[in-house]
XYZ file of C-alpha atoms in Angstrom:
296
model
C -0.449 23.734 -12.052
C 0.964 20.548 -13.786
C 2.165 17.854 -11.256
C 4.797 14.786 -11.419
C 3.887 11.397 -9.838
C 6.548 8.968 -9.244
C 5.062 5.110 -8.375
C 8.250 3.230 -7.880
C 7.953 0.067 -7.404
C 10.094 -2.817 -7.324
C 9.404 -4.368 -10.767
C 8.729 -1.141 -12.404
C 9.395 2.821 -11.703
C 5.873 4.302 -12.989
C 5.817 8.075 -13.777
C 2.871 10.548 -14.497
C 2.113 14.232 -14.869
C -1.297 15.548 -13.963
C -3.252 16.962 -10.787
C -4.807 15.430 -7.950
C -8.456 16.697 -9.344
C -7.883 16.253 -12.779
C -6.416 13.053 -13.032
C -3.442 11.585 -15.008
C -2.635 13.495 -18.268
C 0.085 11.547 -19.239
C 2.200 8.390 -17.729
C 5.307 6.317 -18.677
C 6.647 3.132 -17.138
C 10.321 1.800 -17.133
C 11.536 -1.259 -15.692
C 13.221 -0.848 -12.051
C 16.941 -1.937 -13.067
C 19.907 -0.126 -11.444
C 19.644 3.192 -10.477
C 22.208 4.676 -12.674
C 19.799 3.148 -15.611
C 16.336 4.032 -14.136
C 16.782 7.225 -12.978
C 17.732 9.327 -15.663
C 15.213 7.770 -17.543
C 12.447 9.420 -14.772
C 14.237 12.800 -14.924
C 14.113 12.687 -18.570
C 9.966 11.902 -18.582
C 9.345 14.849 -15.954
C 11.483 16.962 -17.419
C 9.860 17.240 -20.677
C 6.934 19.159 -18.695
C 6.430 22.591 -16.889
C 6.179 20.625 -13.620
C 5.720 22.665 -10.281
C 6.691 19.673 -7.776
C 6.588 16.002 -8.176
C 5.413 13.688 -5.321
C 6.512 9.952 -4.643
C 4.550 6.973 -3.536
C 7.580 3.992 -3.029
C 8.933 0.466 -1.836
C 10.508 0.466 0.864
C 11.532 0.217 3.395
C 12.292 3.995 3.621
C 13.803 7.293 6.046
C 10.367 9.365 6.572
C 11.807 11.253 9.259
C 12.080 14.838 8.188
C 14.932 15.174 10.807
C 17.116 12.779 10.040
C 20.101 13.217 7.774
C 18.994 10.512 5.476
C 15.564 11.641 4.936
C 13.687 10.206 2.060
C 16.168 7.617 1.299
C 15.488 3.978 0.091
C 17.144 2.328 3.342
C 17.730 -1.826 3.682
C 15.259 -3.130 1.058
C 15.924 -6.483 -0.553
C 16.972 -4.716 -4.252
C 20.675 -4.412 -3.213
C 21.188 -1.802 -6.072
C 18.630 0.600 -4.413
C 19.983 -0.575 -0.759
C 20.254 3.403 0.907
C 19.610 5.469 -2.545
C 18.687 9.139 -1.914
C 15.635 9.114 -3.723
C 13.868 12.642 -2.784
C 17.124 14.598 -2.529
C 17.967 13.035 -6.055
C 15.150 13.511 -8.064
C 13.968 16.801 -6.074
C 18.034 17.790 -7.053
C 17.750 16.672 -10.444
C 14.358 18.640 -11.296
C 14.980 21.514 -9.723
C 10.968 21.526 -7.947
C 9.724 20.717 -3.997
C 9.240 17.065 -4.093
C 7.207 14.735 -1.217
C 7.914 11.173 -0.484
C 5.808 8.855 1.071
C 5.525 4.611 1.056
C 3.486 3.547 -1.854
C 0.748 2.158 0.497
C 0.510 5.936 2.057
C 0.235 7.577 -0.673
C -2.599 5.287 -2.015
C -4.189 5.546 2.032
C -3.912 9.440 1.507
C -5.943 9.223 -1.929
C -8.482 7.002 -0.180
C -8.848 9.481 2.557
C -9.470 12.276 1.056
C -11.062 11.571 -2.536
C -11.945 8.023 -2.260
C -13.591 5.686 0.775
C -12.985 7.970 3.443
C -13.500 11.394 2.256
C -15.589 13.129 4.840
C -13.996 10.797 8.130
C -11.380 11.224 10.340
C -9.583 8.325 9.790
C -8.936 5.288 7.636
C -6.966 1.811 7.268
C -5.320 1.473 3.862
C -4.107 -2.173 3.285
C -2.838 -3.164 -0.292
C -2.844 -7.711 -0.404
C -0.630 -8.378 -3.228
C 2.715 -9.586 -4.085
C 3.539 -7.895 -0.288
C 1.177 -6.871 2.114
C 1.560 -3.423 4.043
C -0.892 -0.933 5.219
C -1.349 2.637 5.346
C -3.021 4.547 7.662
C -4.861 8.122 8.720
C -5.670 9.091 12.000
C -7.221 12.620 12.899
C -6.528 13.443 9.051
C -3.156 12.467 9.016
C -0.889 9.657 7.956
C 0.768 8.149 10.899
C 4.245 8.027 11.172
C 6.498 6.820 14.212
C 9.753 4.999 14.985
C 9.474 3.573 11.696
C 6.755 3.456 8.940
C 4.239 0.846 9.536
C 4.388 -2.357 8.757
C 1.188 -3.774 9.418
C 2.331 -6.672 6.704
C 4.107 -7.999 9.388
C 1.316 -8.055 12.082
C 1.466 -11.918 13.822
C -1.171 -13.565 13.323
C -2.887 -16.934 14.807
C -2.291 -20.289 11.854
C -5.310 -21.915 11.184
C -5.087 -25.876 12.307
C -6.178 -26.986 8.710
C -3.609 -24.548 6.699
C -1.009 -27.137 4.979
C 2.032 -24.204 5.194
C 0.923 -22.550 9.097
C 4.506 -20.806 9.302
C 4.134 -18.879 6.014
C 6.585 -18.026 3.685
C 7.692 -14.664 5.377
C 12.146 -14.908 5.878
C 11.664 -12.683 8.468
C 8.710 -14.261 10.572
C 6.937 -16.881 11.374
C 2.785 -16.479 11.411
C 3.062 -12.882 9.472
C 0.146 -11.430 7.856
C 2.439 -10.858 5.261
C 4.010 -14.409 5.011
C 0.262 -16.550 5.245
C -1.868 -14.207 3.298
C 0.290 -12.617 0.387
C 0.338 -13.947 -3.254
C 3.158 -15.532 -2.945
C 2.109 -17.979 -0.132
C -1.370 -18.346 -1.508
C 0.511 -19.859 -4.829
C 3.272 -21.812 -2.436
C 1.007 -23.366 -0.406
C -1.639 -24.488 -2.905
C 0.520 -24.809 -6.270
C -1.585 -22.301 -8.459
C -1.386 -19.381 -8.946
C -4.506 -17.450 -7.413
C -5.596 -16.176 -10.996
C -6.154 -19.778 -11.791
C -8.185 -20.226 -8.592
C -12.464 -21.109 -9.018
C -14.071 -18.899 -6.657
C -15.220 -21.985 -4.283
C -11.033 -23.193 -4.103
C -10.367 -23.208 -0.175
C -7.701 -21.162 -0.945
C -10.149 -18.018 -0.604
C -11.576 -19.470 2.670
C -8.187 -19.362 4.838
C -7.127 -15.979 2.903
C -10.429 -14.994 4.035
C -9.738 -15.757 7.684
C -6.205 -14.170 7.860
C -7.322 -10.864 6.569
C -10.440 -11.401 9.055
C -7.618 -11.680 11.655
C -5.782 -8.534 10.197
C -9.219 -6.267 10.485
C -10.372 -7.350 13.893
C -6.538 -6.798 15.337
C -6.577 -3.147 13.464
C -10.230 -2.371 14.357
C -9.853 -3.328 18.905
C -6.047 -0.984 18.080
C -6.070 1.407 15.992
C -10.374 1.965 15.535
C -10.170 3.234 11.896
C -13.249 4.774 10.409
C -12.949 2.183 7.376
C -11.119 -0.091 6.537
C -9.449 -0.504 3.046
C -8.811 -3.056 0.959
C -6.943 -2.970 -2.784
C -4.153 -4.944 -4.065
C -4.265 -7.606 -6.814
C -5.586 -10.021 -4.763
C -8.459 -8.273 -3.465
C -8.796 -8.174 -6.849
C -11.355 -11.275 -6.019
C -14.399 -9.128 -4.966
C -15.635 -13.028 -3.476
C -13.666 -12.024 -1.072
C -15.286 -9.817 0.690
C -18.146 -11.147 1.919
C -16.228 -13.571 3.689
C -13.548 -10.975 5.551
C -16.807 -9.180 6.684
C -18.517 -11.797 8.073
C -15.519 -13.867 9.479
C -14.344 -10.315 10.991
C -17.380 -10.098 13.139
C -17.372 -13.630 14.335
C -13.824 -12.786 15.768
C -15.345 -9.254 17.303
C -17.732 -11.221 18.619
C -20.379 -8.032 19.509
C -18.023 -6.519 21.592
C -16.820 -3.325 19.362
C -20.414 -1.629 19.384
C -21.023 0.469 16.196
C -23.700 0.233 13.636
C -20.533 -0.037 10.938
C -19.423 -3.213 12.901
C -23.442 -4.745 12.180
C -23.661 -7.337 9.185
C -26.492 -4.470 7.952
C -23.445 -2.050 8.131
C -19.873 -3.966 7.583
C -20.572 -4.059 3.276
C -19.434 0.179 3.805
C -17.333 -0.040 6.580
C -14.622 -2.612 5.122
C -14.645 -1.977 1.017
C -12.815 -1.966 -2.181
C -10.652 1.611 -3.486
C -13.191 3.972 -3.941
C -10.134 5.577 -6.777
C -9.782 1.520 -8.062
C -6.386 1.586 -9.554
C -6.001 5.216 -9.660
C -5.457 5.084 -5.736
C -1.720 5.015 -5.855
C -1.422 7.557 -8.730
C -3.512 10.112 -7.119
C -2.157 9.557 -3.599
C 1.163 10.679 -5.336
C -0.226 13.508 -6.949
C -1.468 14.733 -3.751
C 2.135 14.212 -2.773
C 3.456 16.921 -5.062
C 0.412 19.469 -4.435
C 1.391 19.208 -0.648
C 4.550 20.167 -1.392
C 4.061 22.504 -3.458
C 1.815 24.028 -1.185
C 4.583 24.193 1.132
C 6.872 26.219 -0.411
C 4.235 28.690 -1.251
C 3.199 29.213 2.419
């Protein structure tokens, strides 16, 4: 049975057809314009295929409380045309198939947990570091949802004394992870795109410091069995050894685990095992779950 997948981003909507195990068979991308323009394009593409369900990994914030009357709606997003838009209800009705939705980073976390770096474990933290920073957490085999979905990117950090931009770029908080370590923060701080920086640029040592603070905070709070770091910024593979070293230094040997040693941490803080396909695989898994729930 084919599954439809939607990766709903602030810049583009990527529609895919496939299965979690078999991967993507067909794909199309549309700019994220107003809903009245973009949603019909999504529906037209997916309707060409005999899909049994739809999975959506979306930008947010989202209402993910199944008991809420606005479940599946985008809420107070900066993209004003999409504020309070009923993304899940609208697509479910137009396509006439069971559908499920979660945040884009939760979809990626689900995929890495089921089929990637977290396979065989009971917990995983997936963090995407790019234009923004977000986190998806799996505990006991289940994606974590609470009062709202966790906003790991807005964790408050301790700014470095040598940081030339210690307040960060977040319009809501000073010193938060996203404001200090997202792609736009790197570019604004140094006046240079991260893509143009050499590996010895001081930006990377500062970036690793902030991401290590996040990893250490996660370890002492939710204690995931593996931390997966994805997103555009983490394409800089040289960041991983720096983050691992700084994380161990921050922990100071307090958390006793063979995974948190110089020998073990290379298999603990890792890139996505599914590479750039974590998001779409997660959306396909959400669709498969929706189909299973209907058939149960």
